[in-house]
Phi, psi and omega in degrees: 000134176297137181314311161349294197267353176277357203262121189306147198268319180307311201271348166297319201273339183264358172300152180229125176002300187302301190303319179302321175282312156344287189296340188269308185281022176254004172244044184035033182278139190240123182296114164268122178289313198272316174283357198265142175245175159291349173257008155191165207236117188272115153227169173221134182288136184294333185256003196223083194300336185279352177282078185228170183238140191250103184282127170279124188282341182233133153312316189304340216272150206290324184263030203284345179264344198263351165277333195275009179259345188265337204277306207296350184271325185280319169293321179302325212268329206264335173260023195017068179238177144305120181319325182297317202302319179297333170280336170296294197304324178277341178286348190262155190276192197301122162191157160281130182240123174273132178234121179257142186217131165256130163235158180167157173308311173295022186219016169304324195281351164083054157209155179247164161286129181350294185314297191281340148329310179279324169330296182323289180295316178292338157308300185306332186290315184286324185261337135329286187295305168338304204272333183293309174300334168257334146316342192255327159209117203269148170208173190283295169238154190237083183293335151225114189280054195239009178307148192306291185338306181290323171301306164316326182291335174287310216266011174240015146283174221202128203258123189260182197281156189289147178234183187277165186132030204084247180208113152263115188262136190247142161233130159278128169233087185333134178225133173298160171285138156307135172244104178178152174330127171300340167286354188242026178269333178236068163293310188297198177253026192023063168254358175208166164306156144308122178316139191055035173282146185288167185300312172319298165309309198284340195284314200279328178299309188319294167346289213272328160323294197285318201276342173270350158287311195298300205293328179276346171315281187316324178278347178243031166051041181228082186294338191280352174290327163300354193258342169267001170278008179300337176264034163225030174106283224308124152235165167285334143322320177289328172263355176266357155310300190275342172294298171330325165282001188289165180273139179301325174261129195312350195268351221251144174245153173256136163231134184244141194206168187202089188287112153310118188287124199303336172299317167226101221256327213258123183242151184295146181295328194257027162285125184268173184272313213221132175191133211250125186242126150258171182310312189286345173272326163312351173278330200275303183317316164336289180293327165283338163303314179310317174275342164306307180292325174296320188288318155324301189299317191314341202256001179307121184231145165246122172270168182206124170170200206261132191292088179254005161195155175213156194209113164294109196268108173258015203265315170314134186291333205224080163095144171303154169207136178244114196255139210235130179235152189220168185227094205243143140311101162240150195019069139091026158232130163306117135227203167238177194208115145278116183225165160265120178242150163263154211348295193299307161347284188295348149303302157331284170336305199287318165300314167309325155297301185299327153280346173101012206269128169288158161236166178224149196202151185226145187170168194286073170271141195239126182278141180223106176075224183283332188238202169234169188213129171263101194268160176045059168296129189240170185008065176280137183215154153303142180278145158256137171294000000 
């Protein structure tokens, strides 16, 4: 029995012509203007001359469902994916779709132990949150993943229906559509993100970029390179999220894939769409995460300096924070260190600034461009002259 016969006709009937056409255009299919009519649009694949998709123009057509089924089938063959996955993408709202698949001989029926299934979903949440934090500002470790943009991005994500194929969990990360002329869509080399990409797209691209970097380091046997991947979005949080999804069976693999929204098709060519991890490689990633955390924790220092800037910060999701900037001497050079304080300590910092007194604070130093950031600040106090 063909997959078409098993696809739900009601879901095929709900597909919109405009969405299918946008999907095809975003994947470089070209509309044949001479052959297309109001009843049907004919699309050809640029690299496969025999690949043709006939998109029905109106839902009232008697063969609308059959023709949509044909489109799903041809896309399934060209993209080498199941028809069910293609149909799910065509039916989804504008979103990047993250899929997490555990495969193995004992998972052929598409079921998974409950604890492992829950761990897969929680791990996916950790992946997206870590990637969003890195999209805001790369770091080897995020002790508090409460940045406003990251949390809002995570809250906008939706859990999709699980799919066939061993066990597949699906998460939709909504991204706004790209508003541009069709002729401008692929003018450039696609080697980098377009300027002004929304935070959601920077997060999903950053996630797959980091996973691809880790996969390449493992493939080349240079495991220590993972520790140098902070600028590529690698963090202790990301490594721990991957480790938390380790399949229970040593014979199973974890596949992480992303299907990019057809409403915002441009993605750098270097970014992988699919990354696979065996249980052995996941243990390497777990250890790398521990090393990144150790490296981060080893930089705790106590610094002294003058308050040069104060700003009440309400962008944190939980509670009020006061943003403080000190001018300090580090390694023989004058630089700036920025950190957040709770209300009581922030008031003391304001008093010290008013009185021209120096202050001291202990925390984890992290360099950010031309200044430093102090994380987990503790023991804030004024310095007696």
